[in-house]
Structures are given as structure tokens and as C-alpha cells.
Amino acid sequence: MAKLYENEHPVKAFGWAARDTSGVLSPFNFSRRATGEKDVQFKVMYCGICHSDLHQLKNEWSTSIYPMVPGHEVAGVVTDVGSKVEKFKVGDKVGVGCLVGSCRKCENCDNNLENYCPGQIMTYNGIYIDGTTTYGGYSNIMVTDEHYVVHWPENLPMEAAPLLCAGITTYSPLKYFGLDKPGMHIGVVGLGGLGHMAVKFAKAFGTKVTVISTSASKKQEAIGRLGADSFLVSRDPDQMQAAAGSLDGIIDTVSAIHPLLPLINLLKTHGKLVMVGAPEKPLELPVFPLLLGRKLVAGSAIGGIKETQEMVDFAAKHNITPDVEVVPMDYVNTALDRLLKSDVKYRFVLDVGNTLNKN
């Protein structure tokens, strides 16, 4: 069976893959398609480890295809371009995020919202238009249609690859819901891979930022390290009551089950609570507090390609990078174990280009 993956396409590739729901990764020989006329082939230099990789590796969302090569925060250098590629040339630095395909003809695609296309193709654990499985950035090379590739700014370190998921996931709702105006007061729930990016973008937009967490121990890192203006312990009723009605908007990055009522109470009239975390079970939504203030609870998922480029350019201009721990490829299983325990500030990044060795 192994030979199928090595020979289904003409270009030899190498990465690390999980073979089953244990989620344990090990070296994997496979193949990539030849560079088509609109394709960009690039050498992967860095790839972030996203929390969703954990869910997918262990089939917690019941959609996993094995063998699985994860990775959708990918930065690299172009090695080949197709004859009709217009935006890229060999040697360019590039990035690929969560998507490598969409239908290109629906209303969402027409409006640069490929991330909401019903026919979107995920960077890994998806089925490509040729019927083969997509493999992600825990690998030496990728071949991607140029439409889904972004230019990586020269002054942005490539280790900042998590911008391509964690970055756009928080940038997009701040922009779309109008929570990017100087002087606004924005809350950020949770201080992990997503939360710390939400703080950085919100501060760069000129807003006042309050971090909301169940853990009082995170106050120092929120204010001292990330530059938040204030900190609320969500389990402290006195603190929460004192801040009631003070926030224009909240970006909720928490994926665990948690109560929404205390957050809704923090919002001003017309305030917006935007969910970007993905709890596995339904959350209880109290309606009455929404009525008493014309408040909004909304959701947001990554961003389209055009907006992802805009976000990366904004990050470069304002010197916004994720806080990362760069690790070698053979550390990946340890990194995943540590991520499960939230033992990272705040994102692991695999140094694929320098440490992915064929043994």
C-alpha cells in the first residue's frame, strides 16, 4: 500500500504522517503532483502546529483520512512555477494557510470569501479536485494553485507562519465587525495561540484591550508581555460586575465549554461577542441579555485569500509576530503532547527546512 502514496503523483515528497487515530507521527514517503500551469511549487521552511492539528490527528472531528500529513500554517521559498503563473517567481517567499482550493464561482468566492465556500479544499485532510488526498506542511515541498498562495513580506520572519491561521482567525473578525477603531475597548477571552494574536492585532488597531481568563496567573503575561491594558478573572464575580457594560466587542478564542452570560454582560449596548474558538459541544445562549442592549453573538472562521494577504502585510508593517517556540521536525510528537497540556507560549513552529531529514 505504501507504494501507492509514493507513486500516485510524479514528484517525490517526504514528510511526517499519522497512520491512525493514535495521532503519532512518523516519517512518510509520498508524492506531490507535477507543477501545473497555475501552480507554485515551494520548499517548506517553517510550519506552525495548530490546535486543530491535534483534533484531526486523533479523528476527534470524525473526518480524518489516513495517512495524514498535517500543517496549514506554512511558509516557504518558491522552487518552480507553472507557465501561466503571474504573481510568483522562483526564489519568492510565500505562505499557504488553511485552504488550497475552492469552487471559484459561488457568491462567496466572488467576494474573496473562499473560506466560506461550500466547496473549499483544506490544505491537508481534504480531497483535491483530482480525487487525491491533500497533504500539509509537515513535509519538504508543497504544490499549490497560485490563487491560494500569499506573498510573504521580506521583513517578516518566516517563523511567524502561525499568522496564516491564528493570525487571520483573529484579524478577520476584528476588521469585519468594526472592532478595529482607535479608542474602542476590546475584550479577548483566552490567552493561547489565538488569544495572544487577538491582543496584538487589537493593540495595533489602537484599541484598549482587556484579557479575560479563568486563570489569574496569566495577568502578568497579558499585561507585561503582550501589552494588554487590563485583565479580568472571569471566575471573580466582583471583577466581572465592576466591568459590566464596558466593552465594545469581545473575541472569544476558548474551545472549552464555558458560560456566555458573563461575557455578554461585559458588552455595551450594541456590543458584539465573536466566537472563534470551536467547543465540541453546544454552548448555552441566554437570549434575554441580548435583547436588553441589542447585542450580537457571532462567529468567524479564518479569512479569504485577499484578506490573508492584507493581514500578513499589516503584520509586517506593524512588526506583529506570534510568540513561538521553534522546534526540530523529530520533536513533533513531544510538541503535540505539550500542546495538549497548553505547555507552550503560544505556538510551536516546526523548523522543517533545516531539520526534516530523510533517515
Tab-separated table of C-alpha atoms in Angstrom:
chain	number	residue	atom	x	y	z
A	1	MET	CA	0.000	0.000	0.000
A	2	ALA	CA	2.838	2.396	0.885
A	3	LYS	CA	3.972	2.440	-2.733
A	4	LEU	CA	0.656	3.998	-3.790
A	5	TYR	CA	1.389	7.213	-1.908
A	6	GLU	CA	4.906	7.331	-3.292
A	7	ASN	CA	3.803	6.849	-6.904
A	8	GLU	CA	0.326	8.364	-7.301
A	9	HIS	CA	1.991	11.638	-8.390
A	10	PRO	CA	5.282	12.202	-10.250
A	11	VAL	CA	7.121	14.378	-7.703
A	12	LYS	CA	8.771	12.584	-4.771
A	13	ALA	CA	7.963	14.123	-1.389
A	14	PHE	CA	8.804	13.383	2.217
A	15	GLY	CA	7.172	14.354	5.482
A	16	TRP	CA	5.797	13.075	8.757
A	17	ALA	CA	2.387	11.425	8.868
A	18	ALA	CA	-0.045	9.835	11.310
A	19	ARG	CA	-1.264	6.396	10.221
A	20	ASP	CA	-4.192	6.020	12.647
A	21	THR	CA	-6.184	7.641	15.474
A	22	SER	CA	-3.243	7.380	17.890
A	23	GLY	CA	-2.139	10.575	16.151
A	24	VAL	CA	1.501	9.547	16.427
A	25	LEU	CA	3.570	10.897	13.533
A	26	SER	CA	6.491	9.178	11.835
A	27	PRO	CA	8.494	9.633	8.602
A	28	PHE	CA	6.462	9.162	5.430
A	29	ASN	CA	7.393	8.910	1.764
A	30	PHE	CA	4.698	10.164	-0.593
A	31	SER	CA	4.375	12.232	-3.767
A	32	ARG	CA	3.152	15.610	-4.995
A	33	ARG	CA	1.581	16.432	-8.338
A	34	ALA	CA	3.703	17.930	-11.088
A	35	THR	CA	3.642	21.720	-11.180
A	36	GLY	CA	0.577	22.611	-13.250
A	37	GLU	CA	0.368	25.767	-15.355
A	38	LYS	CA	-1.163	27.775	-12.493
A	39	ASP	CA	0.766	26.017	-9.701
A	40	VAL	CA	3.542	27.176	-7.426
A	41	GLN	CA	5.936	24.581	-6.005
A	42	PHE	CA	7.841	25.632	-2.915
A	43	LYS	CA	10.260	24.277	-0.371
A	44	VAL	CA	8.682	24.325	3.079
A	45	MET	CA	10.838	26.234	5.572
A	46	TYR	CA	8.534	26.565	8.601
A	47	CYS	CA	5.155	25.151	9.589
A	48	GLY	CA	3.131	26.044	12.658
A	49	ILE	CA	1.446	23.414	14.802
A	50	CYS	CA	-2.207	24.425	15.167
A	51	HIS	CA	-4.507	23.121	17.906
A	52	SER	CA	-6.796	21.819	15.158
A	53	ASP	CA	-3.962	19.501	14.073
A	54	LEU	CA	-4.480	17.637	17.359
A	55	HIS	CA	-8.207	17.174	16.701
A	56	GLN	CA	-7.625	15.993	13.139
A	57	LEU	CA	-4.749	13.640	14.006
A	58	LYS	CA	-6.934	11.797	16.527
A	59	ASN	CA	-10.093	11.911	14.389
A	60	GLU	CA	-11.939	13.912	17.037
A	61	TRP	CA	-13.998	15.623	14.318
A	62	SER	CA	-14.759	12.258	12.617
A	63	THR	CA	-13.422	13.413	9.238
A	64	SER	CA	-9.832	12.169	9.324
A	65	ILE	CA	-8.179	10.498	6.340
A	66	TYR	CA	-5.045	8.425	6.997
A	67	PRO	CA	-2.171	8.572	6.396
A	68	MET	CA	-2.336	12.248	7.354
A	69	VAL	CA	0.371	14.866	6.877
A	70	PRO	CA	-0.855	17.868	8.902
A	71	GLY	CA	0.125	21.533	8.722
A	72	HIS	CA	-1.749	24.592	7.474
A	73	GLU	CA	0.500	27.428	8.643
A	74	VAL	CA	3.185	27.017	6.007
A	75	ALA	CA	5.963	29.390	4.938
A	76	GLY	CA	8.490	28.543	2.258
A	77	VAL	CA	10.503	29.531	-0.797
A	78	VAL	CA	9.326	29.034	-4.391
A	79	THR	CA	11.307	26.429	-6.363
A	80	ASP	CA	9.153	26.130	-9.509
A	81	VAL	CA	6.226	27.930	-11.138
A	82	GLY	CA	3.783	26.904	-13.862
A	83	SER	CA	3.751	28.524	-17.291
A	84	LYS	CA	0.695	30.681	-16.527
A	85	VAL	CA	1.638	31.776	-13.001
A	86	GLU	CA	1.530	35.567	-12.817
A	87	LYS	CA	2.139	36.507	-9.175
A	88	PHE	CA	5.191	34.484	-8.191
A	89	LYS	CA	8.666	33.621	-9.366
A	90	VAL	CA	11.369	31.196	-8.254
A	91	GLY	CA	13.019	32.448	-5.052
A	92	ASP	CA	9.962	34.298	-3.697
A	93	LYS	CA	8.993	33.785	-0.082
A	94	VAL	CA	5.415	32.549	0.179
A	95	GLY	CA	2.797	31.339	2.604
A	96	VAL	CA	-0.103	28.881	2.447
A	97	GLY	CA	-2.795	28.794	5.108
A	98	CYS	CA	-5.824	26.571	5.664
A	99	LEU	CA	-7.078	26.406	2.072
A	100	VAL	CA	-5.667	25.100	-1.210
A	101	GLY	CA	-8.875	25.106	-3.234
A	102	SER	CA	-12.449	26.369	-3.616
A	103	CYS	CA	-15.077	26.365	-6.369
A	104	ARG	CA	-14.114	29.850	-7.655
A	105	LYS	CA	-17.656	30.521	-8.908
A	106	CYS	CA	-20.017	30.792	-5.931
A	107	GLU	CA	-21.050	34.066	-4.298
A	108	ASN	CA	-18.514	33.587	-1.501
A	109	CYS	CA	-15.641	33.017	-3.917
A	110	ASP	CA	-16.762	36.024	-5.999
A	111	ASN	CA	-16.465	38.148	-2.839
A	112	ASN	CA	-13.000	36.913	-1.783
A	113	LEU	CA	-14.544	34.701	0.889
A	114	GLU	CA	-13.084	31.375	-0.221
A	115	ASN	CA	-13.047	30.423	3.475
A	116	TYR	CA	-16.862	30.179	3.363
A	117	CYS	CA	-17.088	28.350	0.017
A	118	PRO	CA	-19.056	25.099	0.400
A	119	GLY	CA	-16.546	23.514	-1.973
A	120	GLN	CA	-13.422	24.630	-0.154
A	121	ILE	CA	-10.486	22.219	-0.134
A	122	MET	CA	-8.467	22.101	3.055
A	123	THR	CA	-4.666	22.196	2.903
A	124	TYR	CA	-4.494	18.754	4.491
A	125	ASN	CA	-7.034	16.021	5.208
A	126	GLY	CA	-9.055	17.161	2.204
A	127	ILE	CA	-9.832	15.691	-1.207
A	128	TYR	CA	-8.340	17.620	-4.113
A	129	ILE	CA	-10.077	18.101	-7.476
A	130	ASP	CA	-8.113	15.157	-8.909
A	131	GLY	CA	-9.558	12.887	-6.201
A	132	THR	CA	-6.326	12.512	-4.207
A	133	THR	CA	-5.821	13.400	-0.546
A	134	THR	CA	-4.263	16.740	0.331
A	135	TYR	CA	-1.126	16.670	2.472
A	136	GLY	CA	0.026	19.644	4.522
A	137	GLY	CA	3.153	21.447	5.607
A	138	TYR	CA	4.825	18.843	7.824
A	139	SER	CA	6.678	17.990	4.615
A	140	ASN	CA	9.602	19.070	2.449
A	141	ILE	CA	7.689	20.532	-0.538
A	142	MET	CA	4.202	21.676	-1.473
A	143	VAL	CA	2.489	22.347	-4.807
A	144	THR	CA	-0.389	24.816	-4.637
A	145	ASP	CA	-2.536	26.775	-7.101
A	146	GLU	CA	-1.172	30.335	-7.041
A	147	HIS	CA	-4.595	31.733	-6.087
A	148	TYR	CA	-4.214	30.220	-2.585
A	149	VAL	CA	-0.636	31.378	-2.059
A	150	VAL	CA	0.265	34.689	-0.380
A	151	HIS	CA	3.409	36.769	-0.759
A	152	TRP	CA	5.495	36.639	2.407
A	153	PRO	CA	6.840	40.130	3.221
A	154	GLU	CA	10.631	40.422	3.230
A	155	ASN	CA	10.815	41.974	6.705
A	156	LEU	CA	8.612	39.319	8.335
A	157	PRO	CA	10.468	36.315	9.783
A	158	MET	CA	9.237	33.049	8.289
A	159	GLU	CA	8.954	31.604	11.791
A	160	ALA	CA	5.823	33.778	12.000
A	161	ALA	CA	3.984	31.156	9.912
A	162	PRO	CA	1.141	30.851	12.514
A	163	LEU	CA	-0.122	34.187	11.192
A	164	LEU	CA	-1.631	32.100	8.374
A	165	CYS	CA	-4.182	30.536	10.732
A	166	ALA	CA	-4.061	32.035	14.237
A	167	GLY	CA	-3.335	35.474	12.789
A	168	ILE	CA	-6.090	35.628	10.178
A	169	THR	CA	-8.598	33.948	12.535
A	170	THR	CA	-8.365	36.941	14.869
A	171	TYR	CA	-7.613	39.730	12.375
A	172	SER	CA	-10.653	38.965	10.210
A	173	PRO	CA	-13.392	39.358	12.868
A	174	LEU	CA	-11.786	42.485	14.312
A	175	LYS	CA	-11.954	44.039	10.849
A	176	TYR	CA	-15.309	42.688	9.687
A	177	PHE	CA	-17.229	43.529	12.864
A	178	GLY	CA	-15.720	47.004	13.072
A	179	LEU	CA	-13.758	46.292	16.238
A	180	ASP	CA	-10.640	47.921	14.794
A	181	LYS	CA	-11.351	51.590	15.565
A	182	PRO	CA	-8.881	53.521	17.742
A	183	GLY	CA	-10.281	54.193	21.198
A	184	MET	CA	-12.605	51.195	21.249
A	185	HIS	CA	-12.430	48.806	24.198
A	186	ILE	CA	-11.995	45.172	23.119
A	187	GLY	CA	-12.035	42.042	25.269
A	188	VAL	CA	-10.071	38.890	24.438
A	189	VAL	CA	-11.156	35.634	26.086
A	190	GLY	CA	-8.383	33.079	26.455
A	191	LEU	CA	-4.653	33.650	26.089
A	192	GLY	CA	-3.392	30.867	23.846
A	193	GLY	CA	-2.334	30.693	20.189
A	194	LEU	CA	-5.401	32.633	19.042
A	195	GLY	CA	-5.816	34.898	22.051
A	196	HIS	CA	-2.321	36.331	22.048
A	197	MET	CA	-2.686	37.226	18.357
A	198	ALA	CA	-6.041	38.913	19.038
A	199	VAL	CA	-4.339	41.065	21.686
A	200	LYS	CA	-1.537	42.063	19.317
A	201	PHE	CA	-3.824	42.979	16.419
A	202	ALA	CA	-6.315	44.819	18.617
A	203	LYS	CA	-3.490	46.884	20.141
A	204	ALA	CA	-2.076	47.639	16.673
A	205	PHE	CA	-5.521	48.953	15.649
A	206	GLY	CA	-5.278	51.424	18.529
A	207	THR	CA	-7.886	49.883	20.807
A	208	LYS	CA	-7.819	49.389	24.555
A	209	VAL	CA	-7.568	45.659	25.314
A	210	THR	CA	-8.801	43.664	28.294
A	211	VAL	CA	-7.809	40.000	28.570
A	212	ILE	CA	-10.434	37.754	30.195
A	213	SER	CA	-9.222	34.449	31.613
A	214	THR	CA	-10.143	31.836	34.200
A	215	SER	CA	-6.517	31.878	35.352
A	216	ALA	CA	-5.329	34.799	37.498
A	217	SER	CA	-1.740	33.642	36.914
A	218	LYS	CA	-1.935	34.901	33.314
A	219	LYS	CA	-2.267	38.543	34.349
A	220	GLN	CA	1.459	39.265	34.179
A	221	GLU	CA	1.911	37.787	30.709
A	222	ALA	CA	-1.231	39.514	29.407
A	223	ILE	CA	-0.224	42.980	30.595
A	224	GLY	CA	3.552	42.761	30.966
A	225	ARG	CA	4.398	40.572	27.996
A	226	LEU	CA	1.635	41.252	25.466
A	227	GLY	CA	0.749	44.832	26.305
A	228	ALA	CA	-2.904	44.373	27.273
A	229	ASP	CA	-4.352	47.315	29.215
A	230	SER	CA	-6.254	45.337	31.829
A	231	PHE	CA	-7.111	41.828	32.968
A	232	LEU	CA	-10.274	40.185	34.280
A	233	VAL	CA	-10.561	36.869	36.076
A	234	SER	CA	-13.798	35.504	34.638
A	235	ARG	CA	-14.475	33.424	37.764
A	236	ASP	CA	-14.383	36.515	40.011
A	237	PRO	CA	-17.960	37.897	40.172
A	238	ASP	CA	-16.818	41.199	41.709
A	239	GLN	CA	-14.306	41.876	38.917
A	240	MET	CA	-16.823	40.914	36.238
A	241	GLN	CA	-19.566	43.047	37.777
A	242	ALA	CA	-17.255	46.055	38.009
A	243	ALA	CA	-16.521	45.742	34.266
A	244	ALA	CA	-20.155	45.217	33.186
A	245	GLY	CA	-21.158	47.227	30.127
A	246	SER	CA	-17.607	48.364	29.390
A	247	LEU	CA	-16.624	46.531	26.176
A	248	ASP	CA	-17.431	47.373	22.543
A	249	GLY	CA	-16.582	43.860	21.436
A	250	ILE	CA	-15.130	40.561	22.572
A	251	ILE	CA	-13.115	37.986	20.623
A	252	ASP	CA	-13.719	34.629	22.340
A	253	THR	CA	-10.929	32.183	21.483
A	254	VAL	CA	-11.800	29.454	24.004
A	255	SER	CA	-12.529	25.953	22.693
A	256	ALA	CA	-13.642	24.514	26.034
A	257	ILE	CA	-17.239	24.570	27.265
A	258	HIS	CA	-17.777	27.875	29.078
A	259	PRO	CA	-20.652	30.191	30.053
A	260	LEU	CA	-21.520	33.054	27.694
A	261	LEU	CA	-23.735	35.075	30.064
A	262	PRO	CA	-20.819	36.658	31.990
A	263	LEU	CA	-19.260	37.726	28.667
A	264	ILE	CA	-22.493	39.151	27.264
A	265	ASN	CA	-22.856	41.194	30.455
A	266	LEU	CA	-19.480	42.824	29.776
A	267	LEU	CA	-20.714	44.274	26.475
A	268	LYS	CA	-22.009	47.780	25.957
A	269	THR	CA	-25.281	48.353	24.100
A	270	HIS	CA	-24.678	47.160	20.509
A	271	GLY	CA	-21.679	45.170	21.728
A	272	LYS	CA	-20.507	42.135	19.757
A	273	LEU	CA	-19.323	38.794	21.096
A	274	VAL	CA	-17.477	36.962	18.296
A	275	MET	CA	-16.693	33.277	18.689
A	276	VAL	CA	-13.530	31.982	17.017
A	277	GLY	CA	-12.843	29.036	19.326
A	278	ALA	CA	-14.668	25.804	18.493
A	279	PRO	CA	-16.128	23.997	21.528
A	280	GLU	CA	-17.038	20.409	20.712
A	281	LYS	CA	-20.444	20.620	22.419
A	282	PRO	CA	-23.134	23.319	22.149
A	283	LEU	CA	-22.886	26.319	24.448
A	284	GLU	CA	-25.918	27.730	26.230
A	285	LEU	CA	-27.008	31.044	24.716
A	286	PRO	CA	-29.100	33.247	27.028
A	287	VAL	CA	-31.327	35.375	24.792
A	288	PHE	CA	-32.732	37.898	27.261
A	289	PRO	CA	-29.420	39.710	27.819
A	290	LEU	CA	-29.066	40.047	24.026
A	291	LEU	CA	-32.449	41.741	23.774
A	292	LEU	CA	-31.587	44.183	26.550
A	293	GLY	CA	-28.899	46.004	24.615
A	294	ARG	CA	-29.297	44.865	21.017
A	295	LYS	CA	-26.200	42.741	21.462
A	296	LEU	CA	-24.775	40.323	18.918
A	297	VAL	CA	-23.234	36.866	19.199
A	298	ALA	CA	-21.431	35.909	16.010
A	299	GLY	CA	-18.882	33.500	14.594
A	300	SER	CA	-15.905	33.827	12.263
A	301	ALA	CA	-13.568	31.345	10.579
A	302	ILE	CA	-10.119	32.207	9.177
A	303	GLY	CA	-10.352	34.606	6.194
A	304	GLY	CA	-10.265	34.728	2.413
A	305	ILE	CA	-7.002	34.814	0.469
A	306	LYS	CA	-7.171	38.558	-0.253
A	307	GLU	CA	-7.725	39.342	3.431
A	308	THR	CA	-4.975	36.914	4.459
A	309	GLN	CA	-2.536	38.835	2.249
A	310	GLU	CA	-3.771	42.101	3.779
A	311	MET	CA	-3.251	40.659	7.282
A	312	VAL	CA	0.300	39.475	6.550
A	313	ASP	CA	1.176	42.885	5.092
A	314	PHE	CA	-0.347	44.620	8.141
A	315	ALA	CA	1.650	42.351	10.451
A	316	ALA	CA	4.867	43.190	8.595
A	317	LYS	CA	4.131	46.922	8.709
A	318	HIS	CA	3.371	46.900	12.443
A	319	ASN	CA	6.002	44.320	13.402
A	320	ILE	CA	3.395	41.844	14.675
A	321	THR	CA	4.624	38.279	15.048
A	322	PRO	CA	3.270	35.357	17.059
A	323	ASP	CA	5.239	34.282	20.121
A	324	VAL	CA	6.653	30.948	19.002
A	325	GLU	CA	8.863	28.100	20.143
A	326	VAL	CA	10.747	26.775	17.124
A	327	VAL	CA	11.411	23.030	17.299
A	328	PRO	CA	13.017	20.420	15.021
A	329	MET	CA	10.860	18.043	12.997
A	330	ASP	CA	11.665	14.973	15.094
A	331	TYR	CA	10.333	16.799	18.181
A	332	VAL	CA	6.840	16.950	16.661
A	333	ASN	CA	5.214	14.239	18.823
A	334	THR	CA	6.586	15.808	22.003
A	335	ALA	CA	5.365	19.200	20.833
A	336	LEU	CA	1.861	17.795	20.254
A	337	ASP	CA	1.861	16.271	23.758
A	338	ARG	CA	2.912	19.599	25.235
A	339	LEU	CA	0.318	21.472	23.185
A	340	LEU	CA	-2.373	19.220	24.630
A	341	LYS	CA	-1.284	20.410	28.093
A	342	SER	CA	-1.094	24.071	26.939
A	343	ASP	CA	2.626	23.932	27.677
A	344	VAL	CA	3.736	26.464	25.073
A	345	LYS	CA	3.886	30.247	24.775
A	346	TYR	CA	1.984	30.375	22.475
A	347	ARG	CA	2.617	28.411	19.290
A	348	PHE	CA	5.016	25.673	18.234
A	349	VAL	CA	6.652	26.101	14.835
A	350	LEU	CA	8.463	23.267	13.082
A	351	ASP	CA	11.800	24.186	11.502
A	352	VAL	CA	11.069	21.988	8.507
A	353	GLY	CA	13.627	23.445	6.135
A	354	ASN	CA	16.617	22.798	8.366
A	355	THR	CA	15.597	19.674	10.299
A	356	LEU	CA	13.408	17.446	8.102
A	357	ASN	CA	15.906	14.746	7.237
A	358	LYS	CA	15.306	11.576	5.317
A	359	ASN	CA	16.693	8.907	7.590
